[in-house]
XYZ file of C-alpha atoms in Angstrom:
193
model
C -26.700 -134.103 -60.437
C -28.272 -134.867 -63.796
C -25.923 -136.679 -66.135
C -25.729 -135.957 -69.841
C -27.741 -138.574 -71.775
C -25.861 -141.297 -73.631
C -25.332 -140.949 -77.379
C -27.437 -144.003 -78.238
C -30.888 -144.802 -76.997
C -31.369 -148.048 -75.062
C -32.532 -151.030 -77.104
C -36.206 -151.772 -77.060
C -39.318 -152.049 -79.187
C -39.295 -148.352 -80.115
C -37.121 -147.201 -82.994
C -37.423 -150.457 -84.937
C -37.767 -150.215 -88.720
C -41.294 -149.272 -89.773
C -43.563 -151.931 -91.180
C -47.136 -152.087 -92.470
C -48.098 -153.371 -89.004
C -47.272 -150.130 -87.168
C -50.033 -148.943 -84.841
C -50.573 -145.871 -82.710
C -52.883 -144.779 -79.953
C -54.438 -141.477 -78.983
C -55.328 -139.955 -75.671
C -56.462 -136.673 -74.194
C -55.915 -135.035 -70.850
C -57.634 -131.935 -69.535
C -55.338 -128.890 -69.649
C -56.868 -127.798 -66.332
C -55.793 -131.114 -64.765
C -52.284 -130.693 -66.196
C -52.108 -127.157 -64.766
C -53.308 -128.404 -61.359
C -50.414 -130.899 -61.250
C -47.977 -128.275 -62.594
C -48.964 -125.818 -59.857
C -48.844 -128.449 -57.091
C -45.259 -129.407 -57.994
C -43.904 -126.062 -59.195
C -43.246 -127.569 -62.610
C -44.064 -126.540 -66.189
C -46.899 -127.782 -68.408
C -44.281 -129.405 -70.655
C -42.812 -131.252 -67.638
C -46.217 -132.711 -66.768
C -46.845 -133.794 -70.378
C -43.431 -135.498 -70.508
C -44.186 -137.186 -67.169
C -47.496 -138.501 -68.529
C -45.759 -139.886 -71.606
C -43.028 -141.453 -69.455
C -45.693 -143.127 -67.312
C -47.598 -144.448 -70.333
C -44.404 -145.733 -71.983
C -43.313 -147.334 -68.693
C -46.686 -149.064 -68.376
C -46.518 -150.331 -71.971
C -42.930 -151.596 -71.635
C -43.782 -153.280 -68.323
C -46.814 -154.937 -69.942
C -44.726 -156.372 -72.805
C -41.880 -157.242 -70.384
C -39.299 -154.983 -72.092
C -38.789 -152.237 -69.486
C -35.062 -151.375 -69.431
C -33.260 -150.522 -66.188
C -31.975 -147.239 -67.627
C -34.123 -144.336 -68.830
C -35.174 -144.129 -72.445
C -34.233 -141.035 -74.432
C -36.777 -138.547 -75.736
C -36.287 -135.987 -78.471
C -38.216 -132.857 -77.615
C -38.688 -130.120 -80.224
C -38.102 -126.650 -78.786
C -39.138 -123.314 -80.240
C -36.170 -120.965 -80.593
C -38.116 -117.909 -81.702
C -36.936 -114.635 -80.251
C -39.434 -112.176 -78.757
C -39.236 -110.146 -81.981
C -40.121 -113.220 -84.073
C -43.224 -114.207 -82.081
C -46.358 -114.024 -84.200
C -44.476 -114.399 -87.485
C -45.003 -117.280 -89.887
C -42.709 -120.268 -90.267
C -41.091 -122.585 -87.764
C -37.953 -121.887 -85.789
C -37.399 -125.145 -84.001
C -34.470 -126.923 -82.447
C -34.328 -130.154 -80.442
C -33.209 -131.454 -77.070
C -32.499 -135.088 -76.271
C -33.263 -135.802 -72.630
C -33.596 -138.890 -70.421
C -37.192 -140.128 -70.158
C -37.501 -141.579 -66.645
C -39.302 -144.799 -67.456
C -37.072 -146.393 -64.809
C -38.833 -144.413 -62.030
C -42.053 -145.998 -60.741
C -43.372 -143.151 -58.556
C -45.103 -140.430 -60.651
C -44.133 -137.624 -58.235
C -40.453 -138.660 -58.326
C -40.712 -138.990 -62.107
C -42.028 -135.417 -62.394
C -39.288 -134.050 -60.122
C -36.668 -135.831 -62.249
C -38.146 -134.416 -65.469
C -38.371 -130.893 -64.058
C -34.672 -131.032 -63.105
C -33.613 -132.531 -66.443
C -35.532 -129.954 -68.463
C -34.171 -127.056 -66.404
C -30.588 -128.281 -66.902
C -31.155 -128.926 -70.626
C -32.577 -125.456 -71.190
C -29.950 -123.747 -69.023
C -27.064 -125.429 -70.814
C -28.494 -124.669 -74.273
C -28.135 -128.276 -75.408
C -30.559 -127.593 -78.236
C -29.179 -127.439 -81.769
C -29.190 -123.900 -83.204
C -32.306 -123.223 -85.247
C -30.116 -121.834 -88.020
C -28.548 -125.276 -88.477
C -31.896 -126.946 -89.057
C -33.236 -124.090 -91.146
C -30.110 -123.827 -93.304
C -30.266 -127.527 -94.168
C -33.755 -127.224 -95.584
C -33.566 -123.780 -97.213
C -32.124 -125.198 -100.418
C -34.265 -128.309 -100.803
C -37.950 -128.383 -101.836
C -40.148 -129.599 -98.917
C -41.433 -132.711 -100.743
C -37.900 -133.799 -101.621
C -36.672 -133.055 -98.098
C -39.465 -135.157 -96.555
C -38.784 -138.086 -98.897
C -35.016 -137.866 -98.282
C -35.571 -137.796 -94.515
C -37.671 -140.990 -94.727
C -35.052 -142.756 -96.841
C -32.196 -141.739 -94.547
C -34.011 -142.852 -91.390
C -35.097 -146.145 -92.991
C -31.618 -146.996 -94.302
C -29.836 -145.805 -91.161
C -32.292 -147.817 -89.048
C -30.985 -151.021 -90.601
C -27.453 -150.381 -89.343
C -27.730 -148.341 -86.161
C -30.186 -147.413 -83.444
C -31.624 -143.899 -83.489
C -30.276 -141.436 -80.898
C -33.681 -141.375 -79.152
C -36.514 -143.801 -78.418
C -39.495 -141.454 -78.629
C -40.407 -137.955 -79.766
C -42.544 -135.883 -77.418
C -44.116 -132.666 -78.595
C -47.019 -130.628 -77.356
C -48.172 -127.496 -79.058
C -51.054 -125.336 -77.870
C -54.051 -125.446 -80.147
C -55.737 -122.360 -81.508
C -57.216 -120.051 -78.846
C -60.502 -119.899 -80.770
C -63.008 -122.500 -81.927
C -62.398 -123.714 -85.479
C -64.984 -125.163 -87.843
C -64.878 -127.119 -91.092
C -68.042 -127.282 -93.203
C -70.007 -126.383 -90.074
C -68.433 -129.093 -87.887
C -66.529 -127.912 -84.809
C -62.926 -129.093 -84.521
C -62.808 -130.959 -81.206
C -59.175 -132.107 -81.150
C -56.014 -132.363 -83.245
C -53.619 -135.312 -83.147
C -50.399 -135.012 -85.149
C -48.887 -138.181 -86.571
C -45.266 -138.290 -87.687
C -44.104 -140.079 -90.843
């Protein structure tokens, strides 16, 4: 049985206050390869992406000798659009916090764990209602909301750990080729904060 994740994320190098020395890395994986793994294990594309992230995080934490015995926690944005709302503008997003199995060495076992966790999380509707998130931002201009969010997370980070260690999101790109000034867009990499 999958247990409900703890309220606080395990301590570690992720979630520390931001500094001018923050770095990030990028990587790409073939969608066809992801679908091959998905089909072989009866999982979802999202499950495979989460498994890849868990493996990369595990490798990094092992390399810096900070791998905890318990799983990290991942915040995963989830679309809560109804069928009628598909194709409309604007975001309708909620979030799930799920265990990220960095404590599992075997990739196949890691994927099975993730598939089970995600199924339970979706079935139990652990995601926050989209109305809650939308209502909070309806009355505040976007620039002010973004600045306030940064201040709150910076100040709160001095006194408490965040409720998750990492954020994992994958969104399909456009189904057509895009160009800018004649140059073809090859890839998109979002960067938070």
